[in-house]
Structure formats: C-alpha cells, structure tokens
C-alpha cells in the first residue's frame, strides 16, 4: 500500500500518521517534545529535541504499518513559534520561542505607544501581541553569536531545513501569514514591517503555496532519501482544510493546549472585534482567507486543576465537573494573559464568587466551563464582524472527544458542533494538500466527499444570561488594572 506520511508537530507532542489514497489513516505514532519555562511568562523548546521527536513519531508510525510505502511527506505544525539557525552549518542558534511566550510583551507595548498598531493590523491582520513572531524574531536576533550567517523561521521552515539536510529554506503562506512580517494582500514579506520590528526580511524563508514542492528528504530514518515533501501548513489551518470546511461561514474549533477557532471567508475582510484575519491556505497562488481567534490557555488548565484537587487525571476532573450544575463560581485561565478576543497581556488567572458553600465539583466545573466561555466570546466576535451565518462547525483535538465538554460549548454558542471521531484533523489536512500536489485527489470537491466519521451535538437549553454574567464578572476582575496594582 502507498500512503502519504503526514507530520503533525504540536506544542506538547509530535505525531505522524500514514494516510492512504482513500483518505484513511493506516498508521500512527507520537512522541513528546518537551517544554520549559525559564522565567515567568517565558515558554520555549529545544529545536533539536523538537526535530528528534518528529523522527521518533515517524519511526513509531512506520513500525505500526511496515508494509506501507511512503509516497510523499506532508507537514502541519504549531504556529507562531519561531527559531534561528546557522545557514551554513545548520546549527540551532537559539531556542524555539513558543507561541505561548510573553517575553516580548514590553516590546509590543512600546510599538503600540510608538503608534504602529493600526499599520501592523492593516498589513498583517494581527494585533501587536507577544503571541505573534515579529517581536520574537527581533529578540532572537539580538542574541545571535557574532559572525554567523543567520536564518530565521517558523516551525515548518525549521522542519523542512532538517528534513532536506539543510537544502531548503522555505515556508508556506499560512505560516508566513502568522509571522507579523507578511503583507496579506500583497502576499509577500514586507520591508516596511521588517523595519517596524527591526528584522531583515532577507533572513526569512521563501514563501510557497500550502500545496507545493518543498524539497526532498535526506537522512530521515525509515524514509528513502529523495521522497518529496509536497505540503506544509499551520496546524489550525490544516484542521480547517482537513474537515472540508471550504464554504464561507464553515469553521472549526481545535482544542489543545490553547484553542484556535477559524471560519472560512469569501474574501479578505479587515480584522476587528478582537479576532484576526489570516491566510487559511494558498493554492496555485490564490489565498483563501479566514477569521481566527486564538485562545492562549484551553485544555492546559485541566491537568493543573486536577492536580490542585488531588485527582488522578483529567478524566476524573471532567467526571467531577459533570456532577455539578452550571452556575457556580467563575474562573478565568489567564495564566499567560488573554488572547482573542480580549488581547490583554496583563490579565491574571483567578476564581471569582467563591463562598463557604462552594464545592470541589463546582470548582472543577468552573474550570471546564472556561473552555466553552472563551469559545463563545470568539464566535460572538466573528458573528458580529462577518454579518453572515455560521455554517458547519467542526471540533477536533483531544478534548473534542469528550461529550460533556462539547455539549457545554454547543449550549453556550447556541449552535450544533460536529464531533469528529478521528482526532488527527491537522495531519489529514496536510495529507490532503500533499495529495493535491500528487494528483491523488483532483480538487476540493473530491476532498470534501472523502468519508469522515462524525457526530452532531445539538445545543440544549441553558440559562445563558446568568452563566455569562458570572463569566463576564470574572473577566472584569481578571483584567482590572486596579486589582493588579493592589495585588502587587
């Protein structure tokens, strides 16, 4: 059997799957990446360990399906995480500065004070926030050893560099669109943005379509040298593509360490209301645009709370939360500030409205409900801006497999969610794009018709007004400058 090897390089794990010509997953493998927090608000990874985890995941995947012949490689990757390496030796010259990292918050504040916010948003569709790479690239450059020939890149470009033995310095348009150095409408690196952030755009990779020839493998264990790399795309964009969300208004919510909510657009629409505009994917030189809302902390709060309550695992936490009625205390998971649609770097995680009658189950419920509340606020911002109807809404990622959590989301947004049985939506999306390059699938209509197992969760009636009042009160406390000053 011939198949596409799809790499899904995430924040906590690297995964690899083999996708057949029928669009079926015939092999899986995964490996942990590792993540460190050297200072409060700092989040980083080792680029060498990141690539090693990809090789380990591929090895496990190929061992699970030893008779499969790899026809091509595809990449989906964590976005907004960046690194630097030596163009001549390939040596990593810095950490992978994570999308969660807040180390450049003061730099972003300075750029806002200098009056760059409106121009940056107009060109990139992104706010000035340390989540995005512009200021992180500058941070890396400030710490480069003297005399080195430096390359800068997002995770897809680092992986292509490693997979091709250093022969290619390229990325795809979806990853470039999240860099804060890419002009969305011109579809090119912007010299103006480079000057704003202090980054020489000549150090950045060549931008290709999401479905394109990214080079040939060399030295990848288990995969013959010369195997083509035929797709690369950011993981959230890949999930949208993997679901077949090709109609304007269709969208998806990816649940993981954080969450990405995306809805496909009919054309470029400038961002407002706290959501961003991005390139969903680019085919044959033509970009498809999407709204996106990035939630910084989603499922990452669950194991934390399980530990606080002395529970064995996340499953026990969710079971405890499901035993409580909604409407208890509020909880805001602002461990690293708040992303969309609030964009508040100084927000703090907190519980609110706790009293002597508050139970462990209610505390657990407030943490699980925070996932649904954040999704609600992003969806509401997208609805307010687009003026169109929300179409099919797919959910993916580990927490999407839990019926209780997804029912809470559906109830709050008052819209059905489509729960997909295969959690590897990002890997599938990357594989489908590679299949387009290879001619396995002729067009988007054929991909949309590929078999997918799913279950629709319809909303149930809840007192949304009461629940949202509690949530909004907690948000106000979390983002209050006065509260922060008193705390300090």
Coordinates of C-alpha atoms in Angstrom, one line a residue:
X1 CA 0.0 0.0 0.0
X2 CA 1.2 3.5 -0.8
X3 CA 0.4 6.4 1.6
X4 CA 1.3 9.9 2.5
X5 CA 3.3 10.4 5.7
X6 CA 1.8 13.4 7.5
X7 CA 3.7 15.0 10.3
X8 CA 1.7 17.0 12.9
X9 CA 4.2 18.8 15.0
X10 CA 2.4 20.2 18.1
X11 CA 3.3 22.1 21.2
X12 CA 3.5 19.1 23.5
X13 CA 3.7 16.2 21.1
X14 CA 4.9 15.4 17.6
X15 CA 2.6 13.0 15.7
X16 CA 2.9 11.1 12.5
X17 CA 0.2 9.4 10.5
X18 CA 0.0 7.4 7.3
X19 CA -2.9 8.4 5.1
X20 CA -4.0 6.1 2.2
X21 CA -5.3 7.1 -1.2
X22 CA -8.8 6.6 0.3
X23 CA -8.1 9.2 2.9
X24 CA -7.9 6.6 5.7
X25 CA -5.4 6.6 8.5
X26 CA -3.4 3.3 8.3
X27 CA -0.7 4.1 10.9
X28 CA 0.0 6.3 13.8
X29 CA 2.9 7.3 16.0
X30 CA 3.7 10.1 18.5
X31 CA 6.5 11.3 20.8
X32 CA 6.7 14.1 23.4
X33 CA 8.5 17.3 22.6
X34 CA 9.3 18.8 26.0
X35 CA 8.8 22.4 27.0
X36 CA 10.5 24.7 29.6
X37 CA 9.6 27.9 31.5
X38 CA 12.9 29.6 32.2
X39 CA 11.2 32.7 33.7
X40 CA 7.6 33.8 34.5
X41 CA 5.8 34.2 31.2
X42 CA 8.7 32.7 29.2
X43 CA 7.9 29.5 27.2
X44 CA 10.5 27.8 25.0
X45 CA 11.5 24.5 23.4
X46 CA 14.7 22.9 22.2
X47 CA 14.7 22.9 18.4
X48 CA 16.9 19.8 18.3
X49 CA 14.6 17.9 20.6
X50 CA 11.6 19.1 18.5
X51 CA 13.1 17.5 15.4
X52 CA 14.1 14.4 17.3
X53 CA 10.5 14.0 18.5
X54 CA 9.4 14.2 14.8
X55 CA 11.8 11.4 13.9
X56 CA 10.6 9.3 16.9
X57 CA 7.0 9.7 15.9
X58 CA 7.7 8.8 12.3
X59 CA 9.6 5.7 13.5
X60 CA 6.7 4.5 15.6
X61 CA 4.2 5.2 12.8
X62 CA 6.2 3.3 10.2
X63 CA 6.6 0.3 12.6
X64 CA 2.8 0.3 13.0
X65 CA 2.4 -0.1 9.3
X66 CA 5.5 -1.9 8.0
X67 CA 4.1 -2.8 4.6
X68 CA 3.3 0.9 3.6
X69 CA 5.4 2.7 1.0
X70 CA 5.7 6.4 1.7
X71 CA 4.9 8.3 -1.4
X72 CA 5.3 11.8 0.0
X73 CA 5.7 13.7 3.2
X74 CA 3.4 16.5 4.4
X75 CA 3.8 18.9 7.4
X76 CA 1.4 20.6 9.8
X77 CA 3.0 22.5 12.6
X78 CA 2.5 24.6 15.7
X79 CA 2.3 28.2 14.6
X80 CA 3.8 31.5 15.9
X81 CA 6.7 29.6 17.4
X82 CA 10.0 30.6 15.9
X83 CA 13.7 29.8 16.0
X84 CA 17.0 30.7 14.3
X85 CA 19.8 28.6 12.9
X86 CA 23.1 28.9 11.1
X87 CA 22.6 28.9 7.3
X88 CA 26.0 27.2 6.7
X89 CA 26.2 24.6 9.4
X90 CA 22.5 24.1 10.2
X91 CA 23.3 24.5 13.9
X92 CA 20.4 25.8 16.1
X93 CA 21.3 29.3 17.4
X94 CA 18.5 29.8 19.8
X95 CA 15.5 28.2 21.4
X96 CA 12.1 27.7 19.8
X97 CA 10.4 30.7 21.3
X98 CA 6.8 29.4 21.8
X99 CA 3.6 31.0 20.6
X100 CA 2.6 31.0 24.3
X101 CA 5.7 33.0 25.3
X102 CA 5.2 36.5 26.7
X103 CA 8.8 37.6 26.9
X104 CA 8.4 40.4 24.3
X105 CA 5.3 41.9 25.9
X106 CA 7.1 45.2 26.7
X107 CA 8.5 45.4 23.2
X108 CA 4.9 45.1 21.8
X109 CA 3.7 47.8 24.3
X110 CA 6.5 50.1 23.0
X111 CA 5.5 49.6 19.4
X112 CA 1.9 50.4 20.3
X113 CA 3.0 53.6 22.1
X114 CA 5.0 54.5 19.1
X115 CA 1.8 54.3 17.0
X116 CA 2.4 51.2 14.9
X117 CA -0.7 49.2 15.9
X118 CA -3.1 50.3 13.2
X119 CA -0.5 49.9 10.4
X120 CA 0.6 46.4 11.6
X121 CA -3.0 45.3 11.8
X122 CA -3.8 46.7 8.4
X123 CA -1.0 44.8 6.7
X124 CA -1.0 41.5 8.7
X125 CA -4.5 41.1 10.1
X126 CA -2.8 40.6 13.5
X127 CA -2.7 42.7 16.7
X128 CA 0.6 43.8 18.4
X129 CA 0.8 41.0 20.9
X130 CA 3.8 38.9 22.0
X131 CA 2.0 35.7 20.8
X132 CA 3.0 36.7 17.3
X133 CA 6.5 36.3 15.9
X134 CA 7.6 39.8 14.8
X135 CA 9.0 40.8 18.2
X136 CA 10.3 37.3 18.9
X137 CA 12.4 37.3 15.7
X138 CA 13.9 40.6 16.9
X139 CA 14.6 39.1 20.4
X140 CA 16.4 36.1 18.7
X141 CA 18.5 38.4 16.5
X142 CA 19.6 40.4 19.5
X143 CA 21.2 37.3 20.9
X144 CA 22.8 35.8 17.8
X145 CA 26.6 35.0 18.0
X146 CA 28.7 37.4 16.0
X147 CA 29.8 36.4 12.6
X148 CA 27.1 33.8 11.9
X149 CA 25.0 33.6 8.8
X150 CA 21.6 33.5 10.3
X151 CA 18.3 32.0 9.1
X152 CA 15.0 32.8 10.8
X153 CA 11.9 30.7 10.5
X154 CA 8.7 29.3 11.8
X155 CA 8.5 25.6 12.8
X156 CA 7.6 24.4 9.3
X157 CA 10.7 26.1 7.8
X158 CA 12.9 24.5 10.6
X159 CA 11.4 21.1 9.9
X160 CA 11.9 21.4 6.1
X161 CA 15.5 22.5 6.8
X162 CA 16.1 19.4 8.9
X163 CA 14.2 17.0 6.6
X164 CA 16.1 18.2 3.5
X165 CA 19.5 18.1 5.1
X166 CA 19.6 21.9 5.1
X167 CA 19.0 22.3 1.3
X168 CA 15.8 24.3 1.5
X169 CA 14.8 27.5 3.4
X170 CA 11.1 27.7 2.7
X171 CA 7.7 28.0 4.4
X172 CA 4.1 28.1 3.3
X173 CA 1.8 31.1 3.1
X174 CA -0.4 30.1 6.1
X175 CA 2.7 30.1 8.4
X176 CA 4.0 33.3 6.9
X177 CA 0.7 35.0 7.5
X178 CA 1.1 34.4 11.2
X179 CA 4.6 35.9 11.3
X180 CA 3.6 39.6 11.5
X181 CA 6.1 40.3 8.8
X182 CA 3.9 39.3 5.8
X183 CA 1.6 41.6 3.8
X184 CA -1.6 39.6 3.5
X185 CA -2.9 41.4 0.4
X186 CA 0.4 41.6 -1.4
X187 CA 1.3 38.1 -0.4
X188 CA 4.9 38.9 0.2
X189 CA 7.3 39.7 3.0
X190 CA 7.0 43.4 3.9
X191 CA 10.1 45.6 4.1
X192 CA 8.0 48.1 6.0
X193 CA 7.1 45.6 8.6
X194 CA 10.7 44.4 8.8
X195 CA 11.7 48.0 9.6
X196 CA 9.0 48.3 12.3
X197 CA 10.1 45.1 14.1
X198 CA 13.8 45.5 13.3
X199 CA 14.1 42.3 11.3
X200 CA 15.9 41.9 8.0
X201 CA 13.4 40.1 5.8
X202 CA 16.3 38.6 3.7
X203 CA 16.8 36.2 6.6
X204 CA 13.2 34.8 6.2
X205 CA 12.3 31.8 4.1
X206 CA 10.9 31.8 0.6
X207 CA 7.1 31.6 0.8
X208 CA 5.4 28.8 -1.2
X209 CA 1.8 27.6 -1.7
X210 CA 0.5 25.3 1.0
X211 CA 0.4 22.5 -1.6
X212 CA 3.8 22.7 -3.3
X213 CA 7.2 21.1 -3.8
X214 CA 9.1 21.8 -0.5
X215 CA 12.1 19.7 -1.4
X216 CA 13.3 16.1 -1.0
X217 CA 14.1 14.2 2.2
X218 CA 17.7 13.4 3.1
X219 CA 18.7 11.4 6.2
X220 CA 15.2 10.9 7.6
X221 CA 15.3 7.5 9.3
X222 CA 12.9 5.0 7.7
X223 CA 12.1 7.1 4.7
X224 CA 14.0 6.8 1.5
X225 CA 16.2 9.8 0.5
X226 CA 14.5 11.7 -2.3
X227 CA 11.0 11.3 -1.0
X228 CA 9.1 14.5 -1.9
X229 CA 7.8 16.9 0.7
X230 CA 4.6 18.1 -1.0
X231 CA 2.7 20.2 1.6
X232 CA 3.2 22.4 4.6
X233 CA 0.6 24.3 6.6
X234 CA 0.0 25.6 10.1
X235 CA -1.9 23.1 12.2
X236 CA -5.0 25.1 12.7
X237 CA -5.3 25.9 9.0
X238 CA -4.6 22.2 8.3
X239 CA -7.5 21.2 10.6
X240 CA -9.9 23.5 8.8
X241 CA -8.8 22.0 5.5
X242 CA -9.0 18.5 6.8
X243 CA -12.6 19.0 7.8
X244 CA -13.5 20.1 4.3
X245 CA -14.7 23.5 5.7
X246 CA -14.4 25.1 2.3
X247 CA -17.7 27.1 2.2
X248 CA -17.8 30.7 3.6
X249 CA -19.0 30.5 7.2
X250 CA -17.8 27.0 7.8
X251 CA -15.5 26.7 10.7
X252 CA -13.7 24.6 13.3
X253 CA -12.5 24.7 16.9
X254 CA -9.3 23.0 17.6
X255 CA -8.9 22.1 21.3
X256 CA -5.5 21.6 22.7
X257 CA -3.0 23.4 25.0
X258 CA -4.7 26.5 23.6
X259 CA -7.5 26.7 21.1
X260 CA -7.8 28.1 17.6
X261 CA -11.2 29.0 16.2
X262 CA -11.4 29.6 12.4
X263 CA -14.2 30.4 9.9
X264 CA -13.6 30.5 6.2
X265 CA -14.2 33.8 4.5
X266 CA -15.4 34.6 0.9
X267 CA -12.7 37.3 0.6
X268 CA -10.2 39.3 2.7
X269 CA -12.1 41.2 5.5
X270 CA -10.0 43.5 7.7
X271 CA -9.9 42.4 11.3
X272 CA -11.7 44.0 14.2
X273 CA -13.6 42.9 17.4
X274 CA -10.5 41.1 18.7
X275 CA -10.3 38.4 16.0
X276 CA -7.6 38.2 13.4
X277 CA -7.7 37.7 9.6
X278 CA -5.3 35.2 8.2
X279 CA -4.5 33.1 5.1
X280 CA -6.3 29.8 5.7
X281 CA -4.3 28.2 2.8
X282 CA -2.9 29.1 -0.6
X283 CA -3.4 27.1 -3.7
X284 CA -2.0 27.9 -7.2
X285 CA -1.0 31.3 -5.9
X286 CA -4.5 32.2 -4.7
X287 CA -5.1 32.6 -0.9
X288 CA -8.2 31.6 0.9
X289 CA -8.8 33.8 3.9
X290 CA -10.3 33.1 7.3
X291 CA -11.2 34.7 10.6
X292 CA -9.3 33.3 13.5
X293 CA -9.5 33.7 17.3
X294 CA -6.6 32.3 19.3
X295 CA -7.2 31.3 22.9
X296 CA -4.0 31.0 24.8
X297 CA -5.0 28.5 27.5
X298 CA -7.6 25.9 26.9
X299 CA -7.1 22.3 27.9
X300 CA -3.8 23.2 29.6
X301 CA -5.9 24.3 32.6
X302 CA -7.4 20.8 33.1
X303 CA -4.4 18.9 34.4
X304 CA -3.4 21.9 36.5
X305 CA -6.8 21.8 38.2
X306 CA -6.8 18.0 38.5
X307 CA -3.5 18.4 40.5
X308 CA -4.9 21.1 42.7
X309 CA -7.9 19.0 43.6
X310 CA -5.8 15.8 44.1
X311 CA -7.5 14.0 41.3
X312 CA -5.8 11.2 39.4
X313 CA -6.1 12.6 35.9
X314 CA -8.1 14.9 33.6
X315 CA -10.8 12.3 33.1
X316 CA -11.5 12.3 36.8
X317 CA -11.7 16.1 36.8
X318 CA -14.2 16.2 33.9
X319 CA -16.3 13.5 35.6
X320 CA -16.4 15.6 38.8
X321 CA -17.3 18.7 36.9
X322 CA -20.1 17.0 35.1
X323 CA -21.7 16.2 38.5
X324 CA -22.1 19.9 39.3
X325 CA -24.9 22.1 38.0
X326 CA -23.8 25.1 35.9
X327 CA -23.8 28.5 37.6
X328 CA -21.1 28.2 40.3
X329 CA -18.0 30.3 40.6
X330 CA -16.2 31.9 37.7
X331 CA -12.7 31.0 36.5
X332 CA -10.5 32.8 34.0
X333 CA -7.5 30.8 32.8
X334 CA -5.3 33.8 32.1
X335 CA -2.0 32.1 33.1
X336 CA -0.2 33.8 30.3
X337 CA -2.6 36.7 29.7
X338 CA -5.6 36.5 27.5
X339 CA -5.7 36.1 23.7
X340 CA -8.7 36.6 21.5
X341 CA -11.0 38.4 21.6
X342 CA -9.6 40.4 24.6
X343 CA -5.9 40.6 23.9
X344 CA -4.9 41.5 27.4
X345 CA -1.3 40.6 28.2
X346 CA -1.6 41.6 31.9
X347 CA -4.7 39.6 32.7
X348 CA -4.4 37.2 35.6
X349 CA -5.8 33.8 36.2
X350 CA -8.4 33.8 39.0
X351 CA -11.5 32.3 40.6
X352 CA -14.4 34.6 41.5
X353 CA -17.6 34.4 43.6
X354 CA -16.4 31.6 45.8
X355 CA -18.1 31.2 49.2
X356 CA -18.3 28.6 52.0
X357 CA -20.8 26.7 50.1
X358 CA -18.6 26.3 47.0
X359 CA -17.9 22.6 46.4
X360 CA -15.0 20.8 44.7
X361 CA -17.3 19.8 41.9
X362 CA -18.3 23.4 41.3
X363 CA -14.6 24.4 41.3
X364 CA -14.0 21.7 38.7
X365 CA -17.0 22.8 36.7
X366 CA -15.8 26.4 36.6
X367 CA -12.5 25.3 35.0
X368 CA -14.1 23.1 32.4
X369 CA -16.7 25.8 31.6
X370 CA -14.0 28.4 31.0
X371 CA -13.2 26.5 27.8
X372 CA -16.8 27.0 26.5
X373 CA -17.0 30.6 27.6
X374 CA -13.8 31.6 25.7
X375 CA -15.1 29.8 22.5
X376 CA -18.4 31.7 22.9
X377 CA -16.7 35.1 23.1
X378 CA -14.7 34.4 19.9
X379 CA -17.7 33.1 18.0
X380 CA -19.7 36.1 19.0
X381 CA -17.0 38.5 17.8
X382 CA -16.8 36.6 14.5
X383 CA -20.6 36.7 14.0
X384 CA -20.6 40.4 14.8
X385 CA -18.0 41.2 12.2
X386 CA -18.9 38.9 9.3
X387 CA -22.6 39.6 9.1
X388 CA -23.0 36.1 7.6
X389 CA -24.4 32.9 9.1
X390 CA -22.2 30.5 10.9
X391 CA -22.1 27.3 8.9
X392 CA -20.9 23.8 9.8
X393 CA -18.8 24.0 12.9
X394 CA -16.3 21.1 13.4
X395 CA -14.4 20.4 16.6
X396 CA -11.1 18.5 16.9
X397 CA -8.2 17.9 19.2
X398 CA -8.2 15.7 22.3
X399 CA -10.9 17.5 24.4
X400 CA -13.2 17.4 21.5
X401 CA -13.8 13.7 22.1
X402 CA -15.4 14.4 25.4
X403 CA -19.2 14.7 25.0
X404 CA -19.7 16.7 28.2
X405 CA -17.2 19.4 27.2
X406 CA -18.5 19.7 23.7
X407 CA -22.2 19.8 24.9
X408 CA -21.2 22.8 27.1
X409 CA -19.7 24.5 24.0
X410 CA -22.8 23.8 21.9
X411 CA -25.1 25.1 24.6
X412 CA -23.3 28.4 25.0
X413 CA -22.9 29.3 21.3
X414 CA -26.5 28.0 20.6
X415 CA -25.2 26.2 17.5
X416 CA -24.6 22.5 16.7
X417 CA -21.0 21.2 16.8
X418 CA -19.8 18.3 14.7
X419 CA -17.7 16.0 16.8
X420 CA -15.2 14.1 14.5
X421 CA -14.1 10.6 15.6
X422 CA -10.6 10.9 14.1
X423 CA -8.7 13.4 16.2
X424 CA -5.9 13.9 13.6
X425 CA -7.7 16.6 11.6
X426 CA -4.4 18.6 11.2
X427 CA -2.5 15.7 9.9
X428 CA -5.3 14.8 7.5
X429 CA -5.5 18.3 6.2
X430 CA -1.7 18.3 5.4
X431 CA -2.0 14.9 3.7
X432 CA -4.9 16.1 1.6
X433 CA -2.8 19.1 0.4
X434 CA 0.0 16.7 -0.5
X435 CA -2.5 14.6 -2.3
X436 CA -3.5 17.6 -4.4
X437 CA 0.2 18.1 -5.3
X438 CA 0.5 14.4 -6.3
X439 CA -2.8 14.3 -8.2
X440 CA -4.3 11.7 -5.8
X441 CA -7.4 14.0 -5.4
X442 CA -8.3 16.3 -8.3
X443 CA -9.9 19.2 -6.4
X444 CA -11.5 20.4 -3.2
X445 CA -14.9 18.9 -4.0
X446 CA -13.3 15.4 -4.2
X447 CA -11.6 16.0 -0.8
X448 CA -14.9 17.3 0.8
X449 CA -16.5 14.0 -0.3
X450 CA -13.9 11.7 1.4
X451 CA -15.5 9.6 4.1
X452 CA -15.4 11.1 7.6
X453 CA -17.0 9.7 10.8
X454 CA -18.7 12.3 12.9
X455 CA -21.5 13.0 15.4
X456 CA -23.6 16.2 15.6
X457 CA -24.1 17.6 19.1
X458 CA -27.2 19.9 19.2
X459 CA -27.5 22.7 21.8
X460 CA -29.6 22.2 24.9
X461 CA -31.4 25.0 26.7
X462 CA -29.5 26.7 29.5
X463 CA -29.8 30.0 31.3
X464 CA -27.1 31.6 29.2
X465 CA -27.6 35.1 30.7
X466 CA -26.9 34.0 34.2
X467 CA -23.8 32.0 33.1
X468 CA -22.4 34.8 31.0
X469 CA -22.9 37.3 33.8
X470 CA -20.7 35.2 36.1
X471 CA -18.1 34.8 33.4
X472 CA -18.1 38.5 32.5
X473 CA -17.7 39.4 36.1
X474 CA -14.7 37.1 36.4
X475 CA -13.2 38.6 33.2
X476 CA -13.6 42.1 34.5
X477 CA -11.7 41.2 37.7
X478 CA -9.0 39.4 35.7
X479 CA -8.3 42.4 33.5
X480 CA -8.7 45.1 36.1
X481 CA -5.6 47.3 36.4
X482 CA -6.7 48.4 39.8
X483 CA -6.9 44.8 41.0
X484 CA -3.4 44.1 39.6
X485 CA -2.0 47.1 41.3
X486 CA -3.4 46.0 44.7
X487 CA -2.1 42.5 44.1
X488 CA 1.4 43.9 43.5

